[in-house]
Amino acid sequence: VQSRAGPVMATNLVQLDAEGRVLYTHSLDRIHIWDTAIMADEVRVLAVGTLTESMDRLQPTQSRAEKRLLIYNLKTREVEHHVPLLQEVRNVSLSTPVNKITHALVSYENKSPPQMWRIEMKATIRPDEFVARLVLIHSYVTKTPVEFAGQSFFGGPDEMFVCCSSKGGEMHVWDRISATLLHTLRPDDSEVVKTFACNHRAIPRFMLVSGTLDGALRVWSSPPSPSPSHQLTSHPEPQASAGPSATQKDESVDAAATVGGIGAV
């Protein structure tokens, strides 16, 4: 919930119970929050935002405002850790924790690629007390500059892929661990892709869906394969489309450096 009195001066994080009752209102001073994600411990909130003024209440006039990625502790009611970001940050999402390690995927506007950060829990001098710390792991880049748009997602079995779309409608798929660009899915010339999402629960297949301005939905998925390694590296290919569009091209996919095929239904 944004607290507004003219320009944005503060952001309130409103904590609710299952019945919708307000438990507590947390005030984050001097920052405009763009997106949040609750960590699995239900104690910490990951947020991205823009700093509106400095601690001595000065506002930037000839430079861009500082952007931040931060972790807020709902119990201590303090910002546990924050890091500055150089680009126009907009969205954040969290991976499923594995061995008590969580990763955050941060999305930006314009030509800034999505980034993955590791959230580490560090012991303090107090017994059984831990604080979260953010460590940059990867930036997911393309072979040529791209105007990224919208939120990026973890996808595939065990969230092994990172997916993000561009303003031109392309959908990019990277290997999460190596940050290698695996696939670039391109729409038909007549299509204007406005939204897309990844399904990380489509196991053992990989699946994502794109939506266009004319109301058509295209579901992309990997075909069944007897070989797990072949299946997970197979390349998306559209097979059919759902929506008002009457005709679609049989293939609209960049086939570079891939094996096999993935289809859209």
PDB file of C-alpha atoms in Angstrom:
ATOM      1  CA  VAL A   1       0.000   0.000   0.000  1.00  0.00           C
ATOM      2  CA  GLN A   2       1.529   3.308  -1.058  1.00  0.00           C
ATOM      3  CA  SER A   3       1.210   6.243   1.350  1.00  0.00           C
ATOM      4  CA  ARG A   4       0.786   9.329  -0.829  1.00  0.00           C
ATOM      5  CA  ALA A   5       0.863  12.974   0.092  1.00  0.00           C
ATOM      6  CA  GLY A   6       1.750  14.522  -3.244  1.00  0.00           C
ATOM      7  CA  PRO A   7       4.942  12.695  -4.295  1.00  0.00           C
ATOM      8  CA  VAL A   8       5.465   9.215  -2.883  1.00  0.00           C
ATOM      9  CA  MET A   9       7.157   9.663   0.487  1.00  0.00           C
ATOM     10  CA  ALA A  10       6.725   6.249   2.093  1.00  0.00           C
ATOM     11  CA  THR A  11       5.423   2.767   1.555  1.00  0.00           C
ATOM     12  CA  ASN A  12       3.376   0.750   4.014  1.00  0.00           C
ATOM     13  CA  LEU A  13       3.526  -3.046   4.063  1.00  0.00           C
ATOM     14  CA  VAL A  14       0.193  -4.161   5.490  1.00  0.00           C
ATOM     15  CA  GLN A  15       0.298  -7.571   7.197  1.00  0.00           C
ATOM     16  CA  LEU A  16      -3.041  -9.436   7.090  1.00  0.00           C
ATOM     17  CA  ASP A  17      -4.283 -12.713   8.564  1.00  0.00           C
ATOM     18  CA  ALA A  18      -6.223 -15.398   6.671  1.00  0.00           C
ATOM     19  CA  GLU A  19      -9.503 -13.594   7.424  1.00  0.00           C
ATOM     20  CA  GLY A  20      -8.272 -10.317   5.961  1.00  0.00           C
ATOM     21  CA  ARG A  21      -7.801  -8.579   9.310  1.00  0.00           C
ATOM     22  CA  VAL A  22      -4.891  -6.144   9.599  1.00  0.00           C
ATOM     23  CA  LEU A  23      -2.241  -7.522  11.964  1.00  0.00           C
ATOM     24  CA  TYR A  24       0.330  -4.781  11.579  1.00  0.00           C
ATOM     25  CA  THR A  25       1.285  -1.962   9.242  1.00  0.00           C
ATOM     26  CA  HIS A  26       5.005  -1.742   8.522  1.00  0.00           C
ATOM     27  CA  SER A  27       6.274   1.618   7.296  1.00  0.00           C
ATOM     28  CA  LEU A  28       9.268   1.721   4.946  1.00  0.00           C
ATOM     29  CA  ASP A  29      10.392   5.316   4.956  1.00  0.00           C
ATOM     30  CA  ARG A  30      11.698   7.118   1.852  1.00  0.00           C
ATOM     31  CA  ILE A  31      11.155   4.321  -0.643  1.00  0.00           C
ATOM     32  CA  HIS A  32       8.621   3.619  -3.373  1.00  0.00           C
ATOM     33  CA  ILE A  33       8.095  -0.149  -3.512  1.00  0.00           C
ATOM     34  CA  TRP A  34       7.382  -1.651  -6.945  1.00  0.00           C
ATOM     35  CA  ASP A  35       7.003  -5.322  -6.053  1.00  0.00           C
ATOM     36  CA  THR A  36       7.290  -7.731  -3.114  1.00  0.00           C
ATOM     37  CA  ALA A  37       7.606 -11.473  -2.477  1.00  0.00           C
ATOM     38  CA  ILE A  38       7.174 -13.272   0.845  1.00  0.00           C
ATOM     39  CA  MET A  39       9.927 -15.730   1.732  1.00  0.00           C
ATOM     40  CA  ALA A  40       9.137 -19.298   2.782  1.00  0.00           C
ATOM     41  CA  ASP A  41       9.919 -18.611   6.457  1.00  0.00           C
ATOM     42  CA  GLU A  42       6.983 -16.134   6.460  1.00  0.00           C
ATOM     43  CA  VAL A  43       9.188 -13.770   8.449  1.00  0.00           C
ATOM     44  CA  ARG A  44      10.976 -11.917   5.682  1.00  0.00           C
ATOM     45  CA  VAL A  45       9.734  -9.965   2.679  1.00  0.00           C
ATOM     46  CA  LEU A  46      11.850  -9.353  -0.409  1.00  0.00           C
ATOM     47  CA  ALA A  47      11.105  -6.037  -2.119  1.00  0.00           C
ATOM     48  CA  VAL A  48      12.360  -3.848  -4.956  1.00  0.00           C
ATOM     49  CA  GLY A  49      11.842  -0.108  -5.062  1.00  0.00           C
ATOM     50  CA  THR A  50      13.104   3.394  -5.735  1.00  0.00           C
ATOM     51  CA  LEU A  51      14.579   5.615  -3.044  1.00  0.00           C
ATOM     52  CA  THR A  52      12.660   8.893  -3.010  1.00  0.00           C
ATOM     53  CA  GLU A  53      15.087  10.896  -0.862  1.00  0.00           C
ATOM     54  CA  SER A  54      18.233  10.555   1.253  1.00  0.00           C
ATOM     55  CA  MET A  55      18.337  10.227   5.038  1.00  0.00           C
ATOM     56  CA  ASP A  56      18.736  14.003   5.346  1.00  0.00           C
ATOM     57  CA  ARG A  57      15.644  14.452   3.111  1.00  0.00           C
ATOM     58  CA  LEU A  58      17.509  15.515  -0.032  1.00  0.00           C
ATOM     59  CA  GLN A  59      16.038  14.564  -3.404  1.00  0.00           C
ATOM     60  CA  PRO A  60      18.045  13.986  -6.623  1.00  0.00           C
ATOM     61  CA  THR A  61      17.677  16.745  -9.220  1.00  0.00           C
ATOM     62  CA  GLN A  62      20.378  16.010 -11.816  1.00  0.00           C
ATOM     63  CA  SER A  63      20.781  12.260 -11.373  1.00  0.00           C
ATOM     64  CA  ARG A  64      18.567   9.217 -11.348  1.00  0.00           C
ATOM     65  CA  ALA A  65      17.048   8.109  -8.073  1.00  0.00           C
ATOM     66  CA  GLU A  66      18.715   5.133  -6.415  1.00  0.00           C
ATOM     67  CA  LYS A  67      16.983   1.782  -6.782  1.00  0.00           C
ATOM     68  CA  ARG A  68      17.157  -0.936  -4.143  1.00  0.00           C
ATOM     69  CA  LEU A  69      16.668  -4.630  -3.553  1.00  0.00           C
ATOM     70  CA  LEU A  70      15.928  -5.188   0.114  1.00  0.00           C
ATOM     71  CA  ILE A  71      14.913  -7.787   2.687  1.00  0.00           C
ATOM     72  CA  TYR A  72      12.506  -6.648   5.389  1.00  0.00           C
ATOM     73  CA  ASN A  73      12.059  -8.635   8.621  1.00  0.00           C
ATOM     74  CA  LEU A  74       8.438  -8.654   9.789  1.00  0.00           C
ATOM     75  CA  LYS A  75       9.394  -9.677  13.349  1.00  0.00           C
ATOM     76  CA  THR A  76      12.140  -7.153  14.029  1.00  0.00           C
ATOM     77  CA  ARG A  77      10.378  -4.584  11.786  1.00  0.00           C
ATOM     78  CA  GLU A  78      13.677  -3.595  10.247  1.00  0.00           C
ATOM     79  CA  VAL A  79      15.342  -3.721   6.844  1.00  0.00           C
ATOM     80  CA  GLU A  80      17.696  -6.653   7.329  1.00  0.00           C
ATOM     81  CA  HIS A  81      19.779  -6.053   4.222  1.00  0.00           C
ATOM     82  CA  HIS A  82      19.672  -3.932   1.085  1.00  0.00           C
ATOM     83  CA  VAL A  83      21.770  -3.523  -2.052  1.00  0.00           C
ATOM     84  CA  PRO A  84      21.730  -0.656  -4.572  1.00  0.00           C
ATOM     85  CA  LEU A  85      20.587  -1.331  -8.135  1.00  0.00           C
ATOM     86  CA  LEU A  86      21.629   0.758 -11.125  1.00  0.00           C
ATOM     87  CA  GLN A  87      18.698   0.151 -13.472  1.00  0.00           C
ATOM     88  CA  GLU A  88      14.921   0.632 -13.475  1.00  0.00           C
ATOM     89  CA  VAL A  89      13.853  -2.321 -11.355  1.00  0.00           C
ATOM     90  CA  ARG A  90      10.214  -3.420 -11.480  1.00  0.00           C
ATOM     91  CA  ASN A  91       9.579  -7.021 -10.369  1.00  0.00           C
ATOM     92  CA  VAL A  92      10.903  -9.731  -8.095  1.00  0.00           C
ATOM     93  CA  SER A  93      10.076 -13.431  -7.699  1.00  0.00           C
ATOM     94  CA  LEU A  94      11.425 -16.211  -5.478  1.00  0.00           C
ATOM     95  CA  SER A  95      12.483 -19.780  -6.162  1.00  0.00           C
ATOM     96  CA  THR A  96      11.390 -22.764  -4.107  1.00  0.00           C
ATOM     97  CA  PRO A  97      13.940 -23.152  -1.269  1.00  0.00           C
ATOM     98  CA  VAL A  98      16.394 -26.045  -1.679  1.00  0.00           C
ATOM     99  CA  ASN A  99      18.633 -26.981   1.270  1.00  0.00           C
ATOM    100  CA  LYS A 100      17.514 -23.751   2.959  1.00  0.00           C
ATOM    101  CA  ILE A 101      18.824 -21.700   0.016  1.00  0.00           C
ATOM    102  CA  THR A 102      16.451 -19.353  -1.822  1.00  0.00           C
ATOM    103  CA  HIS A 103      17.125 -17.473  -5.048  1.00  0.00           C
ATOM    104  CA  ALA A 104      15.492 -14.239  -6.156  1.00  0.00           C
ATOM    105  CA  LEU A 105      14.860 -13.272  -9.779  1.00  0.00           C
ATOM    106  CA  VAL A 106      14.881  -9.505 -10.333  1.00  0.00           C
ATOM    107  CA  SER A 107      13.365  -7.962 -13.482  1.00  0.00           C
ATOM    108  CA  TYR A 108      14.122  -4.557 -14.981  1.00  0.00           C
ATOM    109  CA  GLU A 109      12.810  -2.265 -17.680  1.00  0.00           C
ATOM    110  CA  ASN A 110      14.541  -1.379 -20.949  1.00  0.00           C
ATOM    111  CA  LYS A 111      17.766  -3.186 -21.904  1.00  0.00           C
ATOM    112  CA  SER A 112      18.755  -4.406 -18.440  1.00  0.00           C
ATOM    113  CA  PRO A 113      18.707  -8.227 -18.287  1.00  0.00           C
ATOM    114  CA  PRO A 114      17.082 -10.177 -15.449  1.00  0.00           C
ATOM    115  CA  GLN A 115      19.364 -11.079 -12.559  1.00  0.00           C
ATOM    116  CA  MET A 116      19.419 -13.934 -10.069  1.00  0.00           C
ATOM    117  CA  TRP A 117      20.440 -13.266  -6.464  1.00  0.00           C
ATOM    118  CA  ARG A 118      21.124 -15.842  -3.764  1.00  0.00           C
ATOM    119  CA  ILE A 119      19.662 -15.194  -0.318  1.00  0.00           C
ATOM    120  CA  GLU A 120      22.069 -16.494   2.312  1.00  0.00           C
ATOM    121  CA  MET A 121      21.314 -16.843   6.018  1.00  0.00           C
ATOM    122  CA  LYS A 122      24.267 -15.709   8.121  1.00  0.00           C
ATOM    123  CA  ALA A 123      24.658 -16.437  11.843  1.00  0.00           C
ATOM    124  CA  THR A 124      25.018 -13.467  14.181  1.00  0.00           C
ATOM    125  CA  ILE A 125      26.834 -13.264  17.513  1.00  0.00           C
ATOM    126  CA  ARG A 126      23.565 -14.124  19.243  1.00  0.00           C
ATOM    127  CA  PRO A 127      22.731 -17.839  19.648  1.00  0.00           C
ATOM    128  CA  ASP A 128      20.326 -19.250  17.034  1.00  0.00           C
ATOM    129  CA  GLU A 129      19.942 -15.852  15.335  1.00  0.00           C
ATOM    130  CA  PHE A 130      20.375 -15.424  11.592  1.00  0.00           C
ATOM    131  CA  VAL A 131      20.179 -12.515   9.180  1.00  0.00           C
ATOM    132  CA  ALA A 132      19.621 -12.636   5.425  1.00  0.00           C
ATOM    133  CA  ARG A 133      22.241 -11.438   2.956  1.00  0.00           C
ATOM    134  CA  LEU A 134      21.946 -10.917  -0.822  1.00  0.00           C
ATOM    135  CA  VAL A 135      24.618 -12.136  -3.273  1.00  0.00           C
ATOM    136  CA  LEU A 136      24.474 -11.568  -7.049  1.00  0.00           C
ATOM    137  CA  ILE A 137      24.843 -14.856  -8.973  1.00  0.00           C
ATOM    138  CA  HIS A 138      23.954 -14.283 -12.654  1.00  0.00           C
ATOM    139  CA  SER A 139      22.770 -11.748 -15.210  1.00  0.00           C
ATOM    140  CA  TYR A 140      20.844 -13.433 -18.039  1.00  0.00           C
ATOM    141  CA  VAL A 141      21.918 -11.751 -21.275  1.00  0.00           C
ATOM    142  CA  THR A 142      21.021 -12.213 -24.936  1.00  0.00           C
ATOM    143  CA  LYS A 143      23.346 -12.327 -27.946  1.00  0.00           C
ATOM    144  CA  THR A 144      22.157  -8.898 -29.101  1.00  0.00           C
ATOM    145  CA  PRO A 145      20.675  -6.013 -27.057  1.00  0.00           C
ATOM    146  CA  VAL A 146      16.999  -6.536 -26.230  1.00  0.00           C
ATOM    147  CA  GLU A 147      14.326  -4.265 -24.756  1.00  0.00           C
ATOM    148  CA  PHE A 148      13.064  -6.473 -21.936  1.00  0.00           C
ATOM    149  CA  ALA A 149       9.488  -6.151 -20.728  1.00  0.00           C
ATOM    150  CA  GLY A 150       7.445  -7.586 -17.890  1.00  0.00           C
ATOM    151  CA  GLN A 151       8.352 -10.022 -15.171  1.00  0.00           C
ATOM    152  CA  SER A 152      10.834 -12.871 -15.523  1.00  0.00           C
ATOM    153  CA  PHE A 153      10.090 -16.332 -14.121  1.00  0.00           C
ATOM    154  CA  PHE A 154      11.693 -19.549 -12.963  1.00  0.00           C
ATOM    155  CA  GLY A 155      10.346 -22.463 -15.014  1.00  0.00           C
ATOM    156  CA  GLY A 156      10.717 -26.117 -15.894  1.00  0.00           C
ATOM    157  CA  PRO A 157      11.410 -29.141 -13.677  1.00  0.00           C
ATOM    158  CA  ASP A 158      13.130 -28.064 -10.447  1.00  0.00           C
ATOM    159  CA  GLU A 159      12.920 -24.475 -11.766  1.00  0.00           C
ATOM    160  CA  MET A 160      15.936 -25.160 -13.964  1.00  0.00           C
ATOM    161  CA  PHE A 161      15.090 -22.423 -16.511  1.00  0.00           C
ATOM    162  CA  VAL A 162      14.782 -18.641 -16.398  1.00  0.00           C
ATOM    163  CA  CYS A 163      12.227 -17.119 -18.791  1.00  0.00           C
ATOM    164  CA  CYS A 164      11.724 -13.494 -19.808  1.00  0.00           C
ATOM    165  CA  SER A 165      10.015 -11.639 -22.660  1.00  0.00           C
ATOM    166  CA  SER A 166      10.974  -8.581 -24.694  1.00  0.00           C
ATOM    167  CA  LYS A 167       9.007  -5.604 -25.985  1.00  0.00           C
ATOM    168  CA  GLY A 168       9.319  -7.108 -29.468  1.00  0.00           C
ATOM    169  CA  GLY A 169       7.416 -10.188 -28.316  1.00  0.00           C
ATOM    170  CA  GLU A 170      10.327 -12.645 -28.165  1.00  0.00           C
ATOM    171  CA  MET A 171      10.458 -15.056 -25.239  1.00  0.00           C
ATOM    172  CA  HIS A 172      13.919 -16.012 -24.009  1.00  0.00           C
ATOM    173  CA  VAL A 173      14.778 -19.163 -22.068  1.00  0.00           C
ATOM    174  CA  TRP A 174      18.091 -19.555 -20.203  1.00  0.00           C
ATOM    175  CA  ASP A 175      19.643 -22.372 -18.223  1.00  0.00           C
ATOM    176  CA  ARG A 176      19.366 -21.175 -14.649  1.00  0.00           C
ATOM    177  CA  ILE A 177      22.703 -22.550 -13.405  1.00  0.00           C
ATOM    178  CA  SER A 178      25.005 -21.660 -16.313  1.00  0.00           C
ATOM    179  CA  ALA A 179      23.059 -18.585 -17.562  1.00  0.00           C
ATOM    180  CA  THR A 180      23.360 -19.984 -21.107  1.00  0.00           C
ATOM    181  CA  LEU A 181      20.680 -18.762 -23.523  1.00  0.00           C
ATOM    182  CA  LEU A 182      18.904 -21.932 -24.709  1.00  0.00           C
ATOM    183  CA  HIS A 183      15.956 -20.726 -26.794  1.00  0.00           C
ATOM    184  CA  THR A 184      14.475 -17.589 -28.312  1.00  0.00           C
ATOM    185  CA  LEU A 185      10.787 -18.006 -29.201  1.00  0.00           C
ATOM    186  CA  ARG A 186       9.502 -15.507 -31.748  1.00  0.00           C
ATOM    187  CA  PRO A 187       5.828 -14.779 -32.479  1.00  0.00           C
ATOM    188  CA  ASP A 188       4.327 -14.456 -35.936  1.00  0.00           C
ATOM    189  CA  ASP A 189       4.755 -11.050 -37.547  1.00  0.00           C
ATOM    190  CA  SER A 190       1.061 -10.315 -37.011  1.00  0.00           C
ATOM    191  CA  GLU A 191       1.152 -11.122 -33.296  1.00  0.00           C
ATOM    192  CA  VAL A 192       1.785  -8.578 -30.544  1.00  0.00           C
ATOM    193  CA  VAL A 193       2.656 -10.499 -27.378  1.00  0.00           C
ATOM    194  CA  LYS A 194       1.512  -8.636 -24.259  1.00  0.00           C
ATOM    195  CA  THR A 195       1.927 -11.236 -21.530  1.00  0.00           C
ATOM    196  CA  PHE A 196       3.466 -14.603 -20.829  1.00  0.00           C
ATOM    197  CA  ALA A 197       3.961 -16.971 -17.911  1.00  0.00           C
ATOM    198  CA  CYS A 198       6.060 -20.038 -17.078  1.00  0.00           C
ATOM    199  CA  ASN A 199       4.755 -23.187 -15.370  1.00  0.00           C
ATOM    200  CA  HIS A 200       7.386 -24.623 -13.046  1.00  0.00           C
ATOM    201  CA  ARG A 201       5.054 -27.460 -12.022  1.00  0.00           C
ATOM    202  CA  ALA A 202       4.727 -28.969 -15.523  1.00  0.00           C
ATOM    203  CA  ILE A 203       6.908 -31.980 -14.734  1.00  0.00           C
ATOM    204  CA  PRO A 204       8.720 -33.569 -16.485  1.00  0.00           C
ATOM    205  CA  ARG A 205       7.809 -31.317 -19.416  1.00  0.00           C
ATOM    206  CA  PHE A 206       8.543 -27.617 -19.830  1.00  0.00           C
ATOM    207  CA  MET A 207       5.589 -25.302 -20.441  1.00  0.00           C
ATOM    208  CA  LEU A 208       4.906 -21.596 -20.924  1.00  0.00           C
ATOM    209  CA  VAL A 209       2.016 -19.581 -22.346  1.00  0.00           C
ATOM    210  CA  SER A 210       1.955 -16.327 -24.320  1.00  0.00           C
ATOM    211  CA  GLY A 211      -0.992 -13.970 -24.782  1.00  0.00           C
ATOM    212  CA  THR A 212      -1.468 -11.543 -27.683  1.00  0.00           C
ATOM    213  CA  LEU A 213      -3.440  -8.335 -28.194  1.00  0.00           C
ATOM    214  CA  ASP A 214      -6.081 -10.091 -30.307  1.00  0.00           C
ATOM    215  CA  GLY A 215      -6.923 -12.454 -27.438  1.00  0.00           C
ATOM    216  CA  ALA A 216      -5.052 -15.521 -28.685  1.00  0.00           C
ATOM    217  CA  LEU A 217      -3.235 -17.768 -26.224  1.00  0.00           C
ATOM    218  CA  ARG A 218      -0.333 -19.942 -27.326  1.00  0.00           C
ATOM    219  CA  VAL A 219       0.876 -22.700 -24.997  1.00  0.00           C
ATOM    220  CA  TRP A 220       4.453 -23.846 -25.545  1.00  0.00           C
ATOM    221  CA  SER A 221       5.605 -27.202 -24.176  1.00  0.00           C
ATOM    222  CA  SER A 222       8.330 -29.785 -24.694  1.00  0.00           C
ATOM    223  CA  PRO A 223       7.239 -33.052 -26.365  1.00  0.00           C
ATOM    224  CA  PRO A 224       7.503 -36.405 -24.575  1.00  0.00           C
ATOM    225  CA  SER A 225      10.905 -37.978 -25.037  1.00  0.00           C
ATOM    226  CA  PRO A 226      12.400 -41.268 -23.894  1.00  0.00           C
ATOM    227  CA  SER A 227      15.662 -39.514 -23.138  1.00  0.00           C
ATOM    228  CA  PRO A 228      15.541 -37.043 -20.190  1.00  0.00           C
ATOM    229  CA  SER A 229      18.566 -35.107 -21.457  1.00  0.00           C
ATOM    230  CA  HIS A 230      17.012 -34.804 -24.929  1.00  0.00           C
ATOM    231  CA  GLN A 231      13.700 -33.704 -23.489  1.00  0.00           C
ATOM    232  CA  LEU A 232      15.021 -30.945 -21.248  1.00  0.00           C
ATOM    233  CA  THR A 233      17.049 -29.340 -24.039  1.00  0.00           C
ATOM    234  CA  SER A 234      14.401 -29.696 -26.738  1.00  0.00           C
ATOM    235  CA  HIS A 235      13.387 -26.534 -28.516  1.00  0.00           C
ATOM    236  CA  PRO A 236       9.915 -24.918 -28.491  1.00  0.00           C
ATOM    237  CA  GLU A 237       7.915 -25.024 -31.731  1.00  0.00           C
ATOM    238  CA  PRO A 238       4.320 -23.768 -32.071  1.00  0.00           C
ATOM    239  CA  GLN A 239       1.846 -26.423 -33.203  1.00  0.00           C
ATOM    240  CA  ALA A 240      -1.525 -24.716 -32.883  1.00  0.00           C
ATOM    241  CA  SER A 241      -3.062 -21.666 -31.318  1.00  0.00           C
ATOM    242  CA  ALA A 242      -6.130 -20.890 -29.216  1.00  0.00           C
ATOM    243  CA  GLY A 243      -8.126 -17.698 -29.612  1.00  0.00           C
ATOM    244  CA  PRO A 244      -9.691 -15.570 -32.333  1.00  0.00           C
ATOM    245  CA  SER A 245      -6.719 -15.817 -34.700  1.00  0.00           C
ATOM    246  CA  ALA A 246      -7.792 -18.148 -37.507  1.00  0.00           C
ATOM    247  CA  THR A 247      -4.362 -19.051 -38.878  1.00  0.00           C
ATOM    248  CA  GLN A 248      -0.884 -19.378 -37.449  1.00  0.00           C
ATOM    249  CA  LYS A 249       2.475 -20.288 -38.904  1.00  0.00           C
ATOM    250  CA  ASP A 250       3.559 -23.840 -38.249  1.00  0.00           C
ATOM    251  CA  GLU A 251       6.939 -22.696 -37.005  1.00  0.00           C
ATOM    252  CA  SER A 252       8.145 -19.370 -35.588  1.00  0.00           C
ATOM    253  CA  VAL A 253      11.140 -20.376 -33.549  1.00  0.00           C
ATOM    254  CA  ASP A 254      14.847 -19.678 -33.647  1.00  0.00           C
ATOM    255  CA  ALA A 255      16.447 -23.129 -33.916  1.00  0.00           C
ATOM    256  CA  ALA A 256      20.033 -22.154 -33.140  1.00  0.00           C
ATOM    257  CA  ALA A 257      22.061 -24.312 -30.738  1.00  0.00           C
ATOM    258  CA  THR A 258      19.191 -26.571 -29.720  1.00  0.00           C
ATOM    259  CA  VAL A 259      18.133 -30.185 -29.929  1.00  0.00           C
ATOM    260  CA  GLY A 260      14.663 -31.578 -30.609  1.00  0.00           C
ATOM    261  CA  GLY A 261      11.480 -29.515 -30.399  1.00  0.00           C
ATOM    262  CA  ILE A 262       8.886 -28.016 -28.087  1.00  0.00           C
ATOM    263  CA  GLY A 263       5.346 -27.424 -29.293  1.00  0.00           C
ATOM    264  CA  ALA A 264       2.586 -24.893 -28.736  1.00  0.00           C
ATOM    265  CA  VAL A 265      -0.960 -26.154 -28.302  1.00  0.00           C
TER     266      VAL A 265
END
